[in-house]
Short mmCIF file of C-alpha atoms and ligand atoms in Angstrom, two decimals:
data_model
loop_
_atom_site.label_atom_id
_atom_site.label_comp_id
_atom_site.label_asym_id
_atom_site.label_seq_id
_atom_site.Cartn_x
_atom_site.Cartn_y
_atom_site.Cartn_z
CA UNK A 794 0.12 22.22 -23.77
CA UNK A 795 3.39 20.86 -24.96
CA UNK A 796 5.45 17.71 -24.72
CA UNK A 797 8.98 17.82 -23.28
CA UNK A 798 11.70 19.01 -25.63
CA UNK A 799 14.36 16.37 -25.30
CA UNK A 800 18.00 17.21 -25.71
CA UNK A 801 19.90 13.94 -25.47
CA UNK A 802 23.63 13.81 -24.87
CA UNK A 803 24.22 10.34 -23.43
CA UNK A 804 23.13 8.68 -26.68
CA UNK A 805 25.96 10.54 -28.43
CA UNK A 806 28.42 8.43 -26.43
CA UNK A 807 29.64 5.16 -28.02
CA UNK A 808 26.99 2.49 -28.56
CA UNK A 809 28.52 0.20 -25.92
CA UNK A 810 27.42 2.64 -23.18
CA UNK A 811 23.77 1.61 -23.43
CA UNK A 812 21.18 -0.61 -25.06
CA UNK A 813 18.31 0.97 -26.94
CA UNK A 814 15.21 -0.60 -25.43
CA UNK A 815 11.52 0.24 -25.61
CA UNK A 816 9.43 0.26 -22.43
CA UNK A 817 7.06 -2.70 -22.07
CA UNK A 818 4.02 -0.45 -21.72
CA UNK A 819 1.21 -0.54 -19.19
CA UNK A 820 -2.13 -2.30 -19.72
CA UNK A 821 -4.26 0.23 -17.86
CA UNK A 822 -2.22 3.16 -16.59
CA UNK A 823 -3.43 5.46 -13.89
CA UNK A 824 -1.54 8.57 -12.84
CA UNK A 825 -1.29 8.36 -9.04
CA UNK A 826 0.91 11.37 -8.45
CA UNK A 827 2.33 14.20 -10.49
CA UNK A 828 4.87 16.52 -8.96
CA UNK A 829 3.72 19.86 -10.35
CA UNK A 830 6.29 22.06 -8.58
CA UNK A 831 9.06 19.83 -9.93
CA UNK A 832 7.55 19.88 -13.43
CA UNK A 833 7.58 23.67 -13.33
CA UNK A 834 11.14 23.79 -12.01
CA UNK A 835 12.17 21.62 -14.96
CA UNK A 836 10.26 23.70 -17.51
CA UNK A 837 7.88 20.83 -18.23
CA UNK A 838 4.17 21.44 -18.78
CA UNK A 839 2.22 19.87 -15.88
CA UNK A 840 -1.03 19.98 -17.88
CA UNK A 841 0.54 18.06 -20.72
CA UNK A 842 2.04 15.57 -18.25
CA UNK A 843 -1.33 14.88 -16.65
CA UNK A 844 -3.10 14.60 -20.04
CA UNK A 845 -3.26 11.64 -22.40
CA UNK A 846 0.17 12.25 -23.96
CA UNK A 847 1.79 12.68 -20.56
CA UNK A 848 0.28 9.56 -19.05
CA UNK A 849 1.28 7.63 -22.17
CA UNK A 850 4.87 8.76 -21.61
CA UNK A 851 4.92 8.24 -17.83
CA UNK A 852 3.50 4.73 -18.22
CA UNK A 853 5.84 3.78 -21.05
CA UNK A 854 3.00 3.37 -23.55
CA UNK A 855 4.09 6.01 -26.07
CA UNK A 856 7.11 8.25 -25.91
CA UNK A 857 6.99 11.70 -27.47
CA UNK A 858 9.04 12.89 -30.42
CA UNK A 859 12.69 13.23 -29.51
CA UNK A 860 12.68 10.67 -26.71
CA UNK A 861 15.30 7.92 -26.98
CA UNK A 862 14.82 5.18 -24.43
CA UNK A 863 17.97 3.44 -23.32
CA UNK A 864 19.13 1.09 -20.59
CA UNK A 865 22.51 2.25 -19.32
CA UNK A 866 25.37 -0.19 -18.86
CA UNK A 867 27.15 -0.31 -15.51
CA UNK A 868 28.95 -2.69 -13.19
CA UNK A 869 29.25 -2.48 -9.43
CA UNK A 870 30.51 -3.80 -6.16
CA UNK A 871 27.51 -5.25 -4.33
CA UNK A 872 28.27 -5.73 -0.63
CA UNK A 873 31.94 -5.67 -1.56
CA UNK A 874 31.70 -8.21 -4.39
CA UNK A 875 32.42 -7.16 -7.93
CA UNK A 876 29.62 -7.81 -10.42
CA UNK A 877 31.03 -7.02 -13.88
CA UNK A 878 27.67 -6.41 -15.48
CA UNK A 879 24.62 -4.92 -13.82
CA UNK A 880 23.06 -2.12 -15.86
CA UNK A 881 19.52 -0.77 -15.86
CA UNK A 882 17.52 -3.95 -15.36
CA UNK A 883 14.22 -2.31 -14.47
CA UNK A 884 14.65 1.25 -15.63
CA UNK A 885 14.94 3.14 -18.88
CA UNK A 886 16.24 6.60 -19.45
CA UNK A 887 13.79 8.17 -21.89
CA UNK A 888 15.77 11.31 -22.55
CA UNK A 889 17.38 14.45 -21.20
CA UNK A 890 15.88 17.86 -20.83
CA UNK A 891 17.44 21.24 -20.17
CA UNK A 892 15.58 23.24 -17.52
CA UNK A 893 14.98 27.00 -17.82
CA UNK A 894 18.02 27.63 -15.60
CA UNK A 895 20.22 25.70 -18.04
CA UNK A 896 20.61 22.60 -15.86
CA UNK A 897 20.42 19.25 -17.63
CA UNK A 898 18.35 16.38 -16.23
CA UNK A 899 17.66 12.74 -17.12
CA UNK A 900 14.10 11.50 -17.15
CA UNK A 901 13.95 7.83 -16.27
CA UNK A 902 11.10 5.37 -16.00
CA UNK A 903 11.73 2.91 -13.15
CA UNK A 904 9.71 -0.29 -13.38
CA UNK A 905 9.11 -0.05 -17.12
CA UNK A 906 9.85 -3.65 -18.13
CA UNK A 907 12.78 -5.90 -18.99
CA UNK A 908 15.98 -4.72 -20.66
CA UNK A 909 19.07 -6.56 -21.91
CA UNK A 910 20.46 -6.01 -18.38
CA UNK A 911 17.54 -7.58 -16.49
CA UNK A 912 19.31 -10.90 -15.87
CA UNK A 913 16.75 -13.04 -13.96
CA UNK A 914 14.55 -10.05 -13.08
CA UNK A 915 11.22 -9.05 -14.56
CA UNK A 916 12.13 -5.39 -15.02
CA UNK A 917 9.12 -4.36 -12.98
CA UNK A 918 8.40 -2.55 -9.74
CA UNK A 919 5.39 -2.85 -7.54
CA UNK A 920 3.66 0.22 -6.13
CA UNK A 921 5.29 -0.03 -2.71
CA UNK A 922 8.86 0.90 -3.63
CA UNK A 923 7.57 3.43 -6.17
CA UNK A 924 5.61 5.37 -3.55
CA UNK A 925 8.35 4.95 -0.95
CA UNK A 926 11.00 6.40 -3.25
CA UNK A 927 8.63 9.22 -4.19
CA UNK A 928 8.17 10.26 -0.56
CA UNK A 929 11.76 9.72 0.56
CA UNK A 930 13.31 11.60 -2.34
CA UNK A 931 10.88 14.52 -2.19
CA UNK A 932 11.49 14.87 1.55
CA UNK A 933 15.25 14.91 0.92
CA UNK A 934 14.79 17.59 -1.74
CA UNK A 935 12.69 19.66 0.68
CA UNK A 936 15.53 19.35 3.22
CA UNK A 937 18.02 20.64 0.66
CA UNK A 938 19.82 17.32 0.37
CA UNK A 939 21.10 16.58 -3.15
CA UNK A 940 18.89 13.82 -4.50
CA UNK A 941 17.18 12.38 -7.51
CA UNK A 942 13.58 13.57 -7.65
CA UNK A 943 10.20 12.00 -8.30
CA UNK A 944 8.23 13.54 -11.14
CA UNK A 945 5.38 11.05 -11.22
CA UNK A 946 4.04 7.74 -9.99
CA UNK A 947 1.83 5.61 -12.20
CA UNK A 948 -0.08 2.42 -11.46
CA UNK A 949 0.43 0.31 -14.56
CA UNK A 950 -2.77 -1.70 -14.19
CA UNK A 951 -0.60 -4.83 -14.46
CA UNK A 952 0.41 -7.25 -11.73
CA UNK A 953 3.84 -8.06 -10.40
CA UNK A 954 4.78 -11.38 -8.84
CA UNK A 955 6.77 -11.00 -5.63
CA UNK A 956 6.05 -13.01 -2.50
CA UNK A 957 2.46 -12.32 -3.43
CA UNK A 958 0.88 -10.77 -6.51
CA UNK A 959 1.05 -6.99 -6.28
CA UNK A 960 -0.02 -4.02 -8.40
CA UNK A 961 2.69 -2.75 -10.75
CA UNK A 962 3.99 0.80 -10.69
CA UNK A 963 6.36 3.10 -12.55
CA UNK A 964 8.26 5.95 -10.96
CA UNK A 965 9.47 8.75 -13.20
CA UNK A 966 12.79 9.65 -11.70
CA UNK A 967 14.65 12.85 -12.46
CA UNK A 968 18.41 12.98 -11.93
CA UNK A 969 21.26 15.35 -12.75
CA UNK A 970 22.46 12.14 -14.38
CA UNK A 971 22.30 8.44 -13.65
CA UNK A 972 26.05 8.00 -14.02
CA UNK A 973 27.40 5.95 -11.13
CA UNK A 974 30.74 4.82 -9.78
CA UNK A 975 29.65 1.52 -11.35
CA UNK A 976 29.48 3.13 -14.80
CA UNK A 977 33.22 3.83 -14.56
CA UNK A 978 33.88 0.35 -13.18
CA UNK A 979 32.10 -1.19 -16.16
CA UNK A 980 34.65 0.23 -18.59
CA UNK A 981 37.67 0.05 -16.28
CA UNK A 982 37.10 -3.68 -15.82
CA UNK A 983 37.10 -4.16 -19.55
CA UNK A 984 40.29 -2.16 -19.95
CA UNK A 985 38.35 0.19 -22.22
CA UNK A 986 40.33 3.41 -21.75
CA UNK A 987 38.74 5.05 -24.75
CA UNK A 988 35.30 4.69 -23.15
CA UNK A 989 36.66 5.82 -19.77
CA UNK A 990 38.03 8.96 -21.39
CA UNK A 991 34.72 9.68 -23.14
CA UNK A 992 32.79 9.10 -19.91
CA UNK A 993 35.16 11.31 -17.93
CA UNK A 994 34.83 14.13 -20.46
CA UNK A 995 31.05 13.76 -20.42
CA UNK A 996 30.92 13.89 -16.63
CA UNK A 997 33.25 16.87 -16.36
CA UNK A 998 31.24 18.86 -18.90
CA UNK A 999 27.99 17.90 -17.28
CA UNK A 1000 28.69 18.03 -13.55
CA UNK A 1001 32.08 19.53 -12.78
CA UNK A 1002 32.97 21.98 -15.56
CA UNK A 1003 35.73 23.50 -13.40
CA UNK A 1004 37.65 20.23 -13.21
CA UNK A 1005 40.71 20.43 -15.44
CA UNK A 1006 41.74 16.78 -15.19
CA UNK A 1007 40.58 13.34 -14.05
CA UNK A 1008 42.34 14.00 -10.72
CA UNK A 1009 40.38 17.19 -10.20
CA UNK A 1010 37.20 15.33 -11.10
CA UNK A 1011 38.02 12.79 -8.41
CA UNK A 1012 38.65 15.54 -5.85
CA UNK A 1013 35.30 17.13 -6.63
CA UNK A 1014 33.38 13.87 -6.45
CA UNK A 1015 35.04 13.07 -3.10
CA UNK A 1016 34.04 16.48 -1.75
CA UNK A 1017 30.47 16.16 -3.05
CA UNK A 1018 30.07 12.74 -1.44
CA UNK A 1019 31.57 13.90 1.86
CA UNK A 1020 29.04 16.73 2.03
CA UNK A 1021 26.21 14.42 0.99
CA UNK A 1022 26.91 11.72 3.57
CA UNK A 1023 27.17 14.33 6.35
CA UNK A 1024 23.69 15.51 5.36
CA UNK A 1025 22.36 11.96 5.51
CA UNK A 1026 23.84 11.48 8.95
CA UNK A 1027 22.27 14.67 10.26
CA UNK A 1028 18.83 13.35 9.28
CA UNK A 1029 19.30 9.84 10.64
CA UNK A 1030 19.11 8.56 7.08
CA UNK A 1031 20.29 5.06 6.28
CA UNK A 1032 20.64 4.43 2.57
CA UNK A 1033 20.73 0.69 3.00
CA UNK A 1034 22.46 -0.38 -0.26
CA UNK A 1035 25.52 1.77 -0.72
CA UNK A 1036 26.88 -0.46 -3.47
CA UNK A 1037 29.10 1.33 -5.98
CA UNK A 1038 26.31 1.09 -8.56
CA UNK A 1039 24.13 3.11 -6.20
CA UNK A 1040 26.58 5.99 -5.77
CA UNK A 1041 25.97 8.80 -8.26
CA UNK A 1042 28.92 10.76 -9.63
CA UNK A 1043 26.79 13.92 -9.51
CA UNK A 1044 26.70 13.74 -5.69
CA UNK A 1045 22.95 13.14 -5.55
CA UNK A 1046 21.36 10.53 -3.32
CA UNK A 1047 20.21 7.76 -5.66
CA UNK A 1048 18.33 4.45 -5.44
CA UNK A 1049 16.06 4.49 -2.44
CA UNK A 1050 15.51 0.78 -2.08
CA UNK A 1051 15.48 -0.32 1.54
CA UNK A 1052 16.38 3.23 2.61
CA UNK A 1053 15.00 4.37 5.94
CA UNK A 1054 15.11 7.16 8.47
CA UNK A 1055 15.78 6.09 12.04
CA UNK A 1056 13.11 6.47 14.67
CA UNK A 1057 15.00 5.44 17.83
CA UNK A 1058 18.64 6.40 17.61
CA UNK A 1059 21.38 3.85 17.56
CA UNK A 1060 24.59 4.24 15.56
CA UNK A 1061 24.53 0.58 14.47
CA UNK A 1062 21.01 0.85 13.09
CA UNK A 1063 20.30 -1.23 9.98
CA UNK A 1064 16.93 -1.75 8.31
CA UNK A 1065 17.66 -3.55 5.06
CA UNK A 1066 16.70 -7.21 5.18
CA UNK A 1067 19.67 -8.13 2.98
CA UNK A 1068 22.30 -6.23 4.99
CA UNK A 1069 22.84 -9.01 7.49
CA UNK A 1070 26.24 -7.89 8.70
CA UNK A 1071 25.46 -4.21 9.00
CA UNK A 1072 27.89 -3.18 6.27
CA UNK A 1073 25.64 -0.22 5.52
CA UNK A 1074 24.61 0.67 9.08
CA UNK A 1075 24.12 4.39 9.86
CA UNK A 1076 27.54 4.85 11.42
CA UNK A 1077 29.30 2.90 8.66
CA UNK A 1078 28.18 5.17 5.84
CA UNK A 1079 31.19 7.51 5.75
CA UNK A 1080 33.63 4.58 5.70
CA UNK A 1081 31.66 2.87 2.95
CA UNK A 1082 31.65 6.07 0.93
CA UNK A 1083 35.46 6.15 1.15
CA UNK A 1084 35.62 2.52 0.07
CA UNK A 1085 33.39 3.29 -2.92
CA UNK A 1086 35.41 6.37 -3.81
CA UNK A 1087 38.58 4.28 -3.75
CA UNK A 1088 36.95 2.09 -6.42
CA UNK A 1089 36.16 5.21 -8.43
CA UNK A 1090 39.74 6.45 -8.00
CA UNK A 1091 41.20 3.20 -9.30
CA UNK A 1092 39.03 3.49 -12.43
CA UNK A 1093 40.56 6.90 -13.17
CA UNK A 1094 44.21 5.89 -12.71
CA UNK A 1095 44.69 4.82 -16.34
CA UNK A 1096 43.71 8.36 -17.34
CA UNK A 1097 46.07 10.05 -14.90
CA UNK A 1098 49.28 10.05 -16.91
CA UNK A 1099 52.17 7.74 -17.72
CA UNK A 1100 53.66 7.63 -14.22
CA UNK A 1101 51.39 5.11 -12.54
CA UNK A 1102 53.05 5.35 -9.15
CA UNK A 1103 52.51 9.09 -9.08
CA UNK A 1104 48.90 8.64 -10.25
CA UNK A 1105 48.18 6.18 -7.45
CA UNK A 1106 49.72 8.53 -4.93
CA UNK A 1107 47.65 11.50 -6.13
CA UNK A 1108 44.45 9.47 -6.31
CA UNK A 1109 45.05 8.13 -2.80
CA UNK A 1110 45.58 11.62 -1.47
CA UNK A 1111 42.33 12.75 -3.11
CA UNK A 1112 40.36 9.90 -1.52
CA UNK A 1113 41.98 10.64 1.83
CA UNK A 1114 40.66 14.18 1.73
CA UNK A 1115 37.21 12.70 2.49
CA UNK A 1116 37.50 12.47 6.30
CA UNK A 1117 38.66 16.06 6.56
CA UNK A 1118 35.77 17.47 4.50
CA UNK A 1119 33.28 15.08 6.08
CA UNK A 1120 34.30 15.89 9.67
CA UNK A 1121 34.01 19.62 9.12
CA UNK A 1122 30.62 19.20 7.48
CA UNK A 1123 29.36 16.74 10.11
CA UNK A 1124 30.47 18.92 13.01
CA UNK A 1125 28.90 22.01 11.49
CA UNK A 1126 25.60 20.24 10.89
CA UNK A 1127 25.38 18.58 14.30
CA UNK A 1128 26.50 21.74 16.10
CA UNK A 1129 23.68 23.57 14.32
CA UNK A 1130 21.24 20.88 15.43
CA UNK A 1131 21.91 21.95 19.02
CA UNK A 1132 21.98 25.63 18.09
CA UNK A 1133 25.73 26.16 18.29
CA UNK A 1134 28.55 27.06 15.95
CA UNK A 1135 31.18 24.40 15.49
CA UNK A 1136 33.74 24.33 18.32
CA UNK A 1137 35.36 21.65 20.48
CA UNK A 1138 32.81 22.46 23.18
CA UNK A 1139 29.89 22.09 20.76
CA UNK A 1140 31.32 18.84 19.49
CA UNK A 1141 31.64 17.54 23.05
CA UNK A 1142 27.99 18.43 23.75
CA UNK A 1143 26.88 16.68 20.55
CA UNK A 1144 28.82 13.52 21.45
CA UNK A 1145 27.38 13.45 24.95
CA UNK A 1146 23.85 13.96 23.63
CA UNK A 1147 24.20 11.18 21.05
CA UNK A 1148 25.53 8.83 23.73
CA UNK A 1149 22.54 9.58 25.94
CA UNK A 1150 20.21 9.08 22.99
CA UNK A 1151 21.77 5.74 22.11
CA UNK A 1152 21.67 4.55 25.73
CA UNK A 1153 17.95 5.24 26.00
CA UNK A 1154 16.92 4.61 22.36
CA UNK A 1155 15.69 8.19 22.17
CA UNK A 1156 13.89 9.19 19.00
CA UNK A 1157 16.47 10.88 16.75
CA UNK A 1158 14.22 13.48 15.14
CA UNK A 1159 12.14 14.29 18.23
CA UNK A 1160 15.19 14.61 20.47
CA UNK A 1161 16.67 17.35 18.32
CA UNK A 1162 13.40 19.06 17.35
CA UNK A 1163 12.33 19.01 20.99
CA UNK A 1164 15.36 20.95 22.24
CA UNK A 1165 13.71 24.18 21.13
CA UNK A 1166 10.51 23.74 23.16
CA UNK A 1167 11.69 21.68 26.13
CA UNK A 1168 9.99 18.50 24.92
CA UNK A 1169 13.25 16.71 24.22
CA UNK A 1170 13.50 15.64 27.87
CA UNK A 1171 10.54 13.26 27.38
CA UNK A 1172 12.59 11.25 24.89
CA UNK A 1173 15.24 10.29 27.41
CA UNK A 1174 15.09 7.37 29.81
CA UNK A 1175 17.71 8.82 32.12
CA UNK A 1176 16.14 12.21 32.89
CA UNK A 1177 18.81 13.15 35.41
CA UNK A 1178 21.57 12.60 32.85
CA UNK A 1179 19.62 14.64 30.32
CA UNK A 1180 19.11 17.45 32.85
CA UNK A 1181 22.83 17.57 33.53
CA UNK A 1182 23.54 17.71 29.81
CA UNK A 1183 20.90 20.39 29.33
CA UNK A 1184 22.38 22.63 31.98
CA UNK A 1185 25.77 22.52 30.25
CA UNK A 1186 24.14 23.04 26.89
CA UNK A 1187 22.11 26.06 28.08
CA UNK A 1188 25.32 27.56 29.45
CA UNK A 1189 26.73 27.47 25.91
CA UNK A 1190 23.90 29.84 24.86
CA UNK A 1191 22.28 27.98 21.96
CA UNK A 1192 20.66 29.90 19.13
CA UNK A 1193 17.01 28.96 18.56
CA UNK A 1194 17.01 30.07 14.92
CA UNK A 1195 20.00 27.89 14.09
CA UNK A 1196 18.28 24.88 15.63
CA UNK A 1197 14.96 25.53 13.91
CA UNK A 1198 16.67 25.63 10.52
CA UNK A 1199 18.60 22.41 11.13
CA UNK A 1200 15.95 20.15 12.67
CA UNK A 1201 12.91 19.02 10.72
CA UNK A 1202 9.78 18.41 12.80
CA UNK A 1203 9.00 15.30 10.78
CA UNK A 1204 10.73 12.69 8.66
CA UNK A 1205 9.40 9.91 6.44
CA UNK A 1206 8.74 7.38 9.16
CA UNK A 1207 8.63 3.78 8.02
CA UNK A 1208 5.33 2.94 9.64
CA UNK A 1209 3.66 5.93 8.00
CA UNK A 1210 5.05 5.07 4.61
CA UNK A 1211 3.89 1.47 4.91
CA UNK A 1212 0.47 2.68 5.98
CA UNK A 1213 0.26 4.97 2.94
CA UNK A 1214 1.38 2.16 0.63
CA UNK A 1215 -1.20 -0.24 2.00
CA UNK A 1216 -3.95 2.32 1.58
CA UNK A 1217 -2.81 3.13 -1.98
CA UNK A 1218 -2.83 -0.56 -2.91
CA UNK A 1219 -6.40 -0.70 -1.58
CA UNK A 1220 -7.29 2.28 -3.79
CA UNK A 1221 -7.09 5.08 -1.21
CA UNK A 1222 -4.48 7.70 -2.10
CA UNK A 1223 -5.37 10.12 0.69
CA UNK A 1224 -2.71 8.95 3.20
CA UNK A 1225 -0.02 9.14 0.49
CA UNK A 1226 -1.12 12.64 -0.50
CA UNK A 1227 -1.21 13.80 3.08
CA UNK A 1228 2.29 12.44 3.69
CA UNK A 1229 3.55 14.06 0.50
CA UNK A 1230 2.22 17.44 1.63
CA UNK A 1231 3.61 17.11 5.15
CA UNK A 1232 7.01 15.76 4.12
CA UNK A 1233 7.59 18.47 1.58
CA UNK A 1234 7.09 21.03 4.40
CA UNK A 1235 9.37 19.36 6.93
CA UNK A 1236 9.89 22.42 9.15
CA UNK A 1237 6.23 23.40 9.44
CA UNK A 1238 4.51 22.33 12.62
CA UNK A 1239 0.78 22.14 11.94
CA UNK A 1240 -1.77 20.65 14.34
CA UNK A 1241 -3.31 18.52 11.57
CA UNK A 1242 0.09 16.91 10.96
CA UNK A 1243 1.00 16.32 14.62
CA UNK A 1244 0.41 12.58 14.40
CA UNK A 1245 3.01 12.34 11.63
CA UNK A 1246 5.80 13.47 13.94
CA UNK A 1247 4.90 10.94 16.59
CA UNK A 1248 7.35 8.06 17.03
CA UNK A 1249 5.96 4.61 16.25
CA UNK A 1250 4.39 2.66 19.10
CA UNK A 1251 5.90 -0.72 19.88
CA UNK A 1252 3.48 -2.54 17.57
CA UNK A 1253 3.89 0.03 14.77
CA UNK A 1254 7.65 -0.25 14.53
CA UNK A 1255 9.04 -1.36 11.19
CA UNK A 1256 12.24 -3.26 11.81
CA UNK A 1257 13.05 -4.46 8.30
CA UNK A 1258 12.89 -2.86 4.89
CA UNK A 1259 13.16 -4.48 1.48
CA UNK A 1260 14.62 -3.58 -1.89
CA UNK A 1261 11.30 -4.33 -3.52
CA UNK A 1262 13.01 -5.83 -6.55
P1 AMP B 1649 19.56 -2.21 -6.75
O1 AMP B 1649 20.31 -2.93 -5.68
O2 AMP B 1649 18.11 -2.06 -6.48
O3 AMP B 1649 20.22 -0.92 -7.08
O4 AMP B 1649 19.63 -3.13 -8.06
C1 AMP B 1649 20.79 -3.79 -8.47
C2 AMP B 1649 20.66 -4.33 -9.88
O5 AMP B 1649 19.57 -5.22 -10.00
C3 AMP B 1649 20.45 -3.27 -10.93
O6 AMP B 1649 21.17 -3.64 -12.07
C4 AMP B 1649 18.97 -3.34 -11.18
O7 AMP B 1649 18.62 -2.87 -12.45
C5 AMP B 1649 18.71 -4.82 -11.05
N1 AMP B 1649 17.31 -5.11 -10.70
C6 AMP B 1649 16.72 -4.85 -9.52
N2 AMP B 1649 15.43 -5.24 -9.55
C7 AMP B 1649 15.19 -5.76 -10.78
C8 AMP B 1649 14.06 -6.33 -11.42
N3 AMP B 1649 12.88 -6.46 -10.81
N4 AMP B 1649 14.22 -6.74 -12.70
C9 AMP B 1649 15.38 -6.62 -13.33
N5 AMP B 1649 16.49 -6.11 -12.78
C10 AMP B 1649 16.40 -5.67 -11.51
MG1 MG B 1650 20.68 0.45 -8.16
#
């Protein structure tokens, strides 16, 4: 049994990148979930993690030798408004590890107590958002979508004051890094080119070793985000808070706050209670990504040579490559969802199907998954219109294998997650564990999991989600 061997690189950056901060600690920690397959993938010892030393680390009570807990500094545009200083207000990076395959990962405790960046917040998380992020991110990983991961969930034994008093929790989050567009904005805003250069070098070494320049870094981040957002769209995923501080430079999905997967399909779907104008609606996500990437691009301009006009032109061109990459990716993914290779005909069939789904509020996941076994028809209000579409679609000779590999049979449905959270708060972890098992096998249809692919009934529907902060 051995503790993680930390290998920290972020702490070698200048001191103004972070604040060294100790976790608050947990009065009576209880390990609710440990992700053993992830631990093994990272080269961590699951038996150590579930033992006294591991629980002490995962609850912030005692960090092992070599850990260095820091709150990272960052800024961000929140709903379009610049906030010059955000930073880790309820999370601490406890160190980096290098997995057996040579990949470097951050370990971060989320909900571990106040930091110098907490502003008015308490630095805590309650169990709800901890368990929600655990399930959402592990489902995304199982679907092959780049994402931060959940290594563990702990109940702290302490209480958190929200609208009511709730049990506290800590999520141990694993990320390729926690560097965000907002990390660049933090230094760009301060005119700190020396820090920007150090951050750019760090990011290139860590995530994009083939990039030869800040411009090439920008191009690679744009491409990574275009591919990522297309994957979100193909799952009916709505991130909910695509602020620049919640966009990771690595190209991983990060910060599942009010994130949700659609049940009934509508392109304007929004769940987040704070997104009143639908800025981050499902269909808006590619545009918002471009907006965020434009902020990233402007941070890099000071590093792109003496000729500012030329730098702006090159950076603009790089950002404008997004739609091209995104469209190709989106069309390929949606064509596959109906069993076809990308073509104008496939694209036309996809558009018609989505229009029919929107008109009748068809369930997004069930409509696609049901194409393979003829059950999709039940999802549509206008059966005649669906039948006409289906005849055209069948004539295009769809491939069943392509469809099966593109369409999960279940997604993390809001009402199921809420149910699991409520049970966990009442001391019953079984629904959470069952969901974890089912969501990490998203293509497997099993009779005992059938109820988890059912759409919510009218009175089960969750219409609003919350950041949980
Ligand atoms: P989010 O929108 O959840 O990504 O959070 C935006 C900012 O608010 C980040 O700087 C967070 O660290 C901070 N924050 C969110 N919740 C809390 C909290 N309970 N205590 C302190 N800071 C928080
Ligand atoms: Mg955030």
